[in-house]
Coordinates of C-alpha atoms in Angstrom, one line a residue:
M1 CA 65.2 72.5 90.7
K2 CA 67.5 72.6 93.7
N3 CA 69.5 75.6 94.6
I4 CA 72.4 75.0 97.0
V5 CA 74.5 77.2 99.2
V6 CA 78.0 75.9 100.1
V7 CA 79.7 77.3 103.2
G8 CA 82.6 76.4 105.3
S9 CA 81.7 75.2 108.8
Q10 CA 85.0 76.0 110.4
W11 CA 87.6 78.7 109.9
G12 CA 87.8 78.3 106.2
D13 CA 90.3 76.1 104.2
E14 CA 87.9 73.1 104.6
G15 CA 88.4 71.9 101.0
K16 CA 85.5 73.8 99.5
G17 CA 87.2 74.0 96.1
K18 CA 86.9 70.3 95.4
I19 CA 83.3 70.0 96.5
V20 CA 82.2 73.2 94.7
D21 CA 83.9 72.0 91.5
W22 CA 82.0 68.7 91.7
L23 CA 78.7 70.5 92.3
S24 CA 79.4 73.2 89.7
E25 CA 79.5 70.5 87.1
Q26 CA 75.9 69.8 87.9
A27 CA 74.8 73.4 88.3
D28 CA 73.8 75.9 85.6
V29 CA 74.9 79.0 87.5
V30 CA 77.6 79.5 90.1
I31 CA 77.6 82.7 92.2
R32 CA 80.1 84.2 94.7
F33 CA 78.1 86.2 97.3
Q34 CA 80.7 87.6 99.8
G35 CA 84.4 88.1 100.5
G36 CA 87.0 89.2 98.0
H37 CA 90.2 87.9 96.6
N38 CA 91.4 86.9 100.1
A39 CA 89.6 83.5 99.6
G40 CA 91.4 80.8 97.6
H41 CA 89.8 77.7 95.9
T42 CA 92.1 75.2 94.3
L43 CA 90.6 73.1 91.5
V44 CA 92.3 70.2 89.6
I45 CA 90.5 69.4 86.3
D46 CA 92.0 67.0 83.7
G47 CA 95.4 67.4 85.3
V48 CA 95.3 71.2 85.2
T49 CA 95.4 73.1 88.5
Y50 CA 93.4 76.3 88.8
K51 CA 93.9 78.6 91.8
L52 CA 90.9 80.9 91.9
R53 CA 90.7 83.9 94.3
L54 CA 87.8 86.0 93.1
L55 CA 86.3 84.1 90.1
P56 CA 83.5 81.6 90.9
S57 CA 84.5 78.0 90.5
G58 CA 82.1 77.4 87.6
I59 CA 84.2 79.6 85.4
V60 CA 86.5 76.7 84.5
R61 CA 83.6 74.6 83.1
K62 CA 81.9 75.0 79.8
N63 CA 78.3 76.2 79.5
K64 CA 78.2 77.5 83.0
I65 CA 77.3 81.1 84.0
S66 CA 79.6 82.5 86.8
I67 CA 78.5 85.6 88.8
I68 CA 80.2 87.9 91.3
G69 CA 77.3 89.2 93.5
N70 CA 76.8 92.6 95.1
G71 CA 78.1 91.2 98.5
V72 CA 81.6 90.7 97.1
V73 CA 84.3 93.4 97.2
V74 CA 86.2 93.5 93.9
D75 CA 89.8 94.6 93.3
P76 CA 89.4 95.4 89.6
W77 CA 93.1 94.9 88.8
A78 CA 93.3 91.6 90.6
L79 CA 90.2 90.5 88.8
L80 CA 91.6 91.3 85.4
D81 CA 94.9 89.6 86.3
E82 CA 93.0 86.5 87.3
I83 CA 91.0 86.5 84.1
E84 CA 94.2 86.8 82.1
E85 CA 95.8 84.0 84.2
I86 CA 92.9 81.6 83.7
E87 CA 92.6 82.4 80.0
S88 CA 96.3 81.4 79.6
K89 CA 95.2 77.9 80.6
G90 CA 92.5 77.7 77.9
V91 CA 89.5 79.0 79.8
K92 CA 87.4 81.6 78.0
V93 CA 85.9 84.4 80.1
N94 CA 83.4 86.5 78.2
T95 CA 80.0 88.3 78.6
E96 CA 78.2 85.1 77.9
N97 CA 79.6 83.2 80.9
F98 CA 80.6 85.9 83.4
I99 CA 78.7 88.6 85.2
I100 CA 79.6 91.2 87.8
S101 CA 77.0 93.0 89.9
E102 CA 76.8 96.6 89.0
S103 CA 76.4 97.2 92.8
A104 CA 79.6 95.4 93.8
N105 CA 82.0 97.6 95.8
L106 CA 85.6 98.2 94.6
I107 CA 88.8 97.6 96.5
L108 CA 91.2 100.4 95.6
P109 CA 95.0 100.9 96.2
F110 CA 94.4 103.0 99.4
H111 CA 92.4 100.1 100.9
R112 CA 95.3 97.7 100.5
E113 CA 97.7 100.3 101.9
M114 CA 95.4 100.9 104.9
D115 CA 95.2 97.2 105.5
E116 CA 99.0 96.9 105.6
I117 CA 99.4 100.1 107.8
R118 CA 97.0 98.7 110.4
E119 CA 98.5 95.2 110.5
D120 CA 102.1 96.5 110.8
S121 CA 101.2 98.9 113.6
A122 CA 99.0 96.5 115.6
G123 CA 101.9 94.4 116.9
K124 CA 100.6 91.5 119.0
G125 CA 97.1 92.8 118.5
K126 CA 97.1 92.1 114.7
I127 CA 94.2 90.2 113.2
G128 CA 96.2 88.3 110.6
T129 CA 94.5 89.7 107.5
T130 CA 95.6 88.8 104.0
R131 CA 96.5 92.5 103.5
R132 CA 94.4 92.7 100.4
G133 CA 92.3 95.7 101.4
I134 CA 89.1 93.6 102.1
G135 CA 88.3 95.1 105.5
P136 CA 88.9 98.8 104.6
A137 CA 86.7 98.3 101.5
Y138 CA 83.8 96.9 103.5
E139 CA 84.2 99.8 106.0
D140 CA 83.8 102.2 103.1
K141 CA 80.7 100.3 101.9
V142 CA 79.1 100.5 105.3
G143 CA 80.2 104.2 105.6
R144 CA 78.4 104.9 102.3
R145 CA 81.4 106.4 100.7
S146 CA 82.5 103.4 98.5
I147 CA 83.2 103.3 94.8
R148 CA 80.9 100.8 93.1
V149 CA 81.2 99.1 89.7
M150 CA 78.4 101.4 88.3
D151 CA 80.4 104.5 89.3
L152 CA 82.9 103.7 86.6
R153 CA 80.3 104.7 83.9
S154 CA 80.7 108.4 84.3
E155 CA 84.0 110.4 84.8
K156 CA 82.0 113.2 86.4
N157 CA 80.4 110.9 88.9
L158 CA 83.7 109.0 89.5
N159 CA 85.4 112.2 90.2
K160 CA 82.9 113.2 92.9
R161 CA 82.9 109.7 94.5
L162 CA 86.7 109.7 94.7
E163 CA 86.7 113.2 96.3
D164 CA 84.3 111.9 99.0
V165 CA 86.2 108.7 99.8
L166 CA 89.6 110.4 99.8
I167 CA 88.5 113.1 102.3
H168 CA 88.0 110.3 104.7
H169 CA 91.1 108.3 103.9
N170 CA 93.5 111.2 103.6
A171 CA 92.5 112.6 107.0
I172 CA 93.4 109.2 108.5
R173 CA 96.7 109.0 106.4
K174 CA 97.7 112.5 107.6
G175 CA 97.0 111.5 111.2
L176 CA 99.3 108.5 110.7
G177 CA 102.0 110.5 109.1
K178 CA 101.5 108.9 105.7
K179 CA 101.5 110.6 102.3
I180 CA 98.1 111.7 101.1
F181 CA 96.6 109.8 98.2
E182 CA 96.4 111.7 94.9
K183 CA 92.9 111.5 93.2
E184 CA 93.8 112.3 89.6
K185 CA 96.2 109.5 89.1
L186 CA 93.8 106.9 90.5
K187 CA 90.9 108.3 88.5
K188 CA 93.0 108.0 85.3
E189 CA 93.9 104.4 86.2
L190 CA 90.3 103.5 86.9
L191 CA 88.9 105.1 83.7
K192 CA 91.5 103.1 81.7
I193 CA 90.2 99.7 83.0
A194 CA 86.6 100.8 83.2
P195 CA 85.5 99.3 79.8
E196 CA 87.0 95.9 80.7
I197 CA 85.0 95.8 84.0
L198 CA 81.8 97.4 82.8
K199 CA 81.3 95.0 79.9
F200 CA 80.6 92.3 82.5
S201 CA 78.3 94.5 84.7
Q202 CA 74.6 93.7 85.1
P203 CA 71.9 93.9 87.8
V204 CA 72.5 90.5 89.4
W205 CA 69.3 90.4 91.4
L206 CA 67.4 90.6 88.1
K207 CA 69.5 87.9 86.5
V208 CA 69.0 85.6 89.5
D209 CA 65.3 86.1 89.3
Q210 CA 65.4 85.3 85.6
F211 CA 67.4 82.1 86.3
K212 CA 64.9 81.0 88.9
R213 CA 62.0 81.4 86.5
Q214 CA 64.0 79.4 84.0
K215 CA 64.4 76.7 86.7
K216 CA 68.2 76.7 86.4
K217 CA 70.2 75.0 89.1
I218 CA 72.0 77.7 91.1
L219 CA 75.1 77.1 93.3
F220 CA 75.9 79.8 95.8
E221 CA 79.6 79.6 96.6
G222 CA 80.7 80.8 100.0
A223 CA 84.2 81.9 100.9
Q224 CA 86.1 81.5 104.2
G225 CA 84.2 79.8 107.0
I226 CA 81.3 80.5 109.4
L227 CA 83.7 80.9 112.4
L228 CA 85.2 83.9 110.5
D229 CA 81.7 85.6 110.1
V230 CA 81.9 89.2 111.3
D231 CA 78.8 88.7 113.5
H232 CA 79.0 85.0 114.5
G233 CA 82.7 84.2 114.4
T234 CA 85.6 84.6 116.8
Y235 CA 85.4 88.5 116.8
P236 CA 87.6 90.5 116.3
F237 CA 89.7 87.8 114.7
V238 CA 87.2 87.5 111.8
T239 CA 86.8 88.5 108.2
S240 CA 84.8 91.7 107.3
S241 CA 81.7 90.0 105.7
N242 CA 79.0 87.7 106.7
T243 CA 80.0 84.1 105.8
V244 CA 76.9 82.4 106.9
A245 CA 74.5 80.8 104.4
S246 CA 71.8 83.4 104.7
S247 CA 74.2 86.0 103.3
A248 CA 73.8 84.3 99.9
A249 CA 70.4 86.1 99.7
T250 CA 71.7 89.6 100.7
G251 CA 74.9 89.1 98.7
T252 CA 73.0 88.4 95.4
G253 CA 69.6 90.1 95.8
C254 CA 67.4 87.0 96.0
G255 CA 64.9 85.9 98.6
L256 CA 65.6 83.2 101.2
N257 CA 63.1 80.9 99.5
T258 CA 65.6 80.7 96.6
V259 CA 67.8 78.3 98.7
N260 CA 66.8 74.7 99.0
Y261 CA 69.8 73.1 100.6
V262 CA 72.8 74.3 102.7
L263 CA 75.9 72.2 102.5
G264 CA 78.6 72.7 105.1
I265 CA 82.1 71.7 104.1
T266 CA 83.9 70.3 107.2
K267 CA 87.4 69.1 107.6
A268 CA 87.9 65.8 109.6
Y269 CA 90.2 67.8 111.9
T270 CA 90.5 71.6 112.4
T271 CA 92.7 74.3 111.0
R272 CA 93.0 78.0 111.2
V273 CA 95.1 80.6 109.4
G274 CA 96.2 83.8 111.2
E275 CA 95.6 85.0 114.7
G276 CA 92.7 84.3 117.1
P277 CA 91.3 81.7 119.5
F278 CA 91.7 78.0 118.6
P279 CA 90.6 75.7 121.5
T280 CA 91.8 72.4 120.0
E281 CA 95.1 73.6 118.5
L282 CA 97.9 71.1 118.7
K283 CA 101.4 72.6 119.0
D284 CA 103.1 69.2 119.2
K285 CA 104.2 66.4 116.9
T286 CA 100.6 65.4 116.1
G287 CA 99.9 69.0 114.9
E288 CA 102.9 68.8 112.7
I289 CA 101.7 65.5 111.2
L290 CA 98.3 67.0 110.4
G291 CA 99.9 70.0 108.8
T292 CA 102.4 68.0 106.7
R293 CA 100.0 65.2 105.6
G294 CA 97.2 67.8 104.9
N295 CA 99.5 70.2 103.1
E296 CA 98.2 72.9 105.2
F297 CA 99.3 76.1 103.5
G298 CA 97.0 78.9 102.3
T299 CA 96.0 79.0 98.7
V300 CA 96.2 82.8 98.5
T301 CA 99.0 83.6 101.0
S302 CA 100.9 80.3 101.4
R303 CA 100.8 80.9 105.1
K304 CA 101.2 77.8 107.3
R305 CA 97.9 76.8 108.9
R306 CA 97.5 76.0 112.6
C307 CA 96.2 72.5 113.1
G308 CA 94.2 70.7 115.8
W309 CA 91.6 68.1 116.7
F310 CA 88.1 68.1 115.3
D311 CA 86.0 70.6 117.4
G312 CA 82.5 69.1 117.5
V313 CA 81.2 72.0 119.7
L314 CA 82.2 74.6 117.1
V315 CA 80.9 72.6 114.1
R316 CA 77.6 72.0 115.8
Q317 CA 77.3 75.7 116.6
S318 CA 78.0 76.6 112.9
I319 CA 75.3 74.1 111.8
K320 CA 72.7 75.8 114.0
I321 CA 73.8 79.4 113.0
S322 CA 73.8 78.6 109.2
G323 CA 71.0 76.2 108.9
I324 CA 73.2 73.5 107.4
D325 CA 71.3 70.5 106.0
G326 CA 74.3 68.2 105.3
I327 CA 78.0 67.9 105.8
A328 CA 80.7 67.2 103.3
L329 CA 83.5 65.7 105.4
T330 CA 87.0 66.3 103.9
K331 CA 90.6 65.1 104.3
L332 CA 89.7 61.9 106.2
D333 CA 92.8 60.3 104.8
V334 CA 95.1 62.8 106.6
L335 CA 94.2 61.0 109.8
D336 CA 95.3 57.5 108.5
E337 CA 98.6 57.3 110.4
L338 CA 97.4 58.4 113.9
D339 CA 97.3 56.0 116.8
E340 CA 94.3 57.8 118.4
I341 CA 92.0 60.6 117.3
K342 CA 90.1 63.0 119.4
I343 CA 86.8 65.0 119.1
C344 CA 86.1 68.0 121.3
V345 CA 82.7 67.5 122.9
Q346 CA 82.6 70.2 125.5
Y347 CA 84.6 73.1 127.0
D348 CA 85.9 73.9 130.5
L349 CA 85.6 77.6 131.3
N350 CA 87.0 78.4 134.7
G351 CA 85.8 75.0 136.1
E352 CA 82.4 75.3 134.5
K353 CA 81.3 73.0 131.6
V354 CA 80.0 74.8 128.6
D355 CA 78.7 73.3 125.3
Y356 CA 79.1 76.3 123.0
L357 CA 81.7 78.9 122.2
P358 CA 81.3 82.0 124.4
A359 CA 81.0 85.3 122.5
A360 CA 83.7 87.2 124.5
V361 CA 87.2 86.7 123.1
E362 CA 88.6 86.7 126.6
D363 CA 86.6 83.6 127.4
Q364 CA 87.4 82.0 124.0
L365 CA 91.1 82.2 124.8
K366 CA 90.6 80.7 128.2
I367 CA 88.4 77.7 127.5
Q368 CA 89.9 74.2 127.6
P369 CA 88.7 71.4 125.3
I370 CA 87.2 68.3 126.8
Y371 CA 87.8 65.3 124.5
K372 CA 86.4 62.0 123.5
T373 CA 89.1 59.7 122.3
F374 CA 88.9 57.2 119.5
P375 CA 91.3 54.5 118.3
G376 CA 93.0 55.3 115.0
W377 CA 92.6 52.9 112.0
K378 CA 96.3 52.8 111.0
E379 CA 95.6 52.0 107.4
S380 CA 95.0 53.9 104.2
T381 CA 91.7 55.4 103.3
N382 CA 93.2 57.2 100.4
G383 CA 91.0 57.0 97.3
I384 CA 88.2 54.9 98.8
K385 CA 84.9 55.6 97.1
N386 CA 82.5 53.2 99.1
I387 CA 81.8 53.7 102.8
D388 CA 81.7 50.0 103.3
E389 CA 85.3 49.7 102.3
L390 CA 86.5 52.1 105.0
P391 CA 88.3 50.6 108.1
E392 CA 85.9 49.9 111.0
N393 CA 87.6 52.5 113.2
A394 CA 87.3 55.1 110.5
K395 CA 83.5 54.4 110.2
K396 CA 83.2 54.6 114.0
Y397 CA 84.9 58.0 114.0
I398 CA 82.6 59.3 111.1
F399 CA 79.4 58.1 112.8
A400 CA 80.5 59.6 116.1
I401 CA 80.9 63.0 114.4
E402 CA 77.6 62.7 112.7
D403 CA 75.9 61.7 116.0
F404 CA 77.4 64.5 117.9
I405 CA 76.8 67.4 115.5
G406 CA 73.3 66.2 114.8
T407 CA 73.5 66.5 111.0
K408 CA 73.9 63.9 108.4
I409 CA 77.2 63.5 106.5
S410 CA 76.4 63.7 102.8
S411 CA 79.8 62.9 101.4
I412 CA 83.3 62.0 102.6
S413 CA 86.5 63.1 100.7
T414 CA 89.4 60.6 100.8
S415 CA 92.0 62.5 98.7
P416 CA 92.4 65.8 96.9
E417 CA 91.3 64.1 93.7
R418 CA 87.7 65.0 92.8
D419 CA 86.6 61.5 92.1
D420 CA 88.0 60.2 95.4
T421 CA 84.7 60.8 97.2
I422 CA 82.2 58.7 99.0
L423 CA 78.8 60.0 98.0
I424 CA 76.0 59.4 100.4
E425 CA 73.6 62.1 99.3
N426 CA 73.7 64.4 96.3
P427 CA 72.3 67.8 97.4
F428 CA 71.0 68.5 94.0
E429 CA 68.9 65.3 94.1
V430 CA 67.5 65.4 97.7

């Protein structure tokens, strides 16, 4: 049986929802392994739109097991709201089809407040976070003061854990002139929802091992994109977790030999939400066309995405860092109206040619893209399901991308509809 990791090869928003939904139909188990409810996946099934933020995409399909791994940070109230929202659309969420790792760390109200305080005070230096407390929650995890799902089992233990974490946070809040956070009120609120969270709690590493022995097909669902990885992305303008494929192992408690195929979701152009370097960004009419035709607004925040040409240098770098076996190319149809289309094939840094993204943000902000230009196809590719039916110039563009990044394109998406996909290789059948 094949087990697949799906990751974004750019800055997120590559269209993972559609691809993950298609794969989850074939999988037995779907697992989120990093991030929090700052990641949004939009699914359209039988005319019903589901906007998932924390729940794995498999939750909307019958007879699938959906899991939140230990690498995810969980806002328990946001999770319960999302469960209520999705159940209102006819989806059942119960202990038979949904599991939360007992080791998952919780996002608490003071994490959200700290996120907002930092962003508001940073001025031009702001990161562009979703202000949902993701970063501060990961900081507490690394600082060994976090509240985990398992801590909700005992009032005595929860009381001690809250004392420890609030010593840290209240010291910072006092220094910033903010009101200290009261422990008792928060403890009462957590104990109230504890039974609803704990009923889903299990040791995920043990369940994954069980599923492996049962030869179930496992789909590891990544959030955001590799260029937002805290180690390998455009630091400090990154998320607070590791978004690379290998974090599927640490974020669920399974060995690397569990994964058989890494699929990188890749947009046919480039977008980015929030602040940070973006070498191929277009601040002209073409950028506006891409944003309008691509409906480039965030699923979670509704923020307008920055748009630019396909950056082959960055995608090739992501492929090497994450061990990507195949690319799912999305939103090809967005380029249909353009007279010419460009691929970044190299950078100019102070007159020197470089073929990778430098690690220093100062250099990332200075580099200038070097392009290879292709003629547009000026006809619709919307809904095409066979590669032979694509316009010749569209095929040339696709093959040029494949040749430059050095990895095969396994599928091509030609509209937001799930069935409007050119399938070249099914990762579950390779």
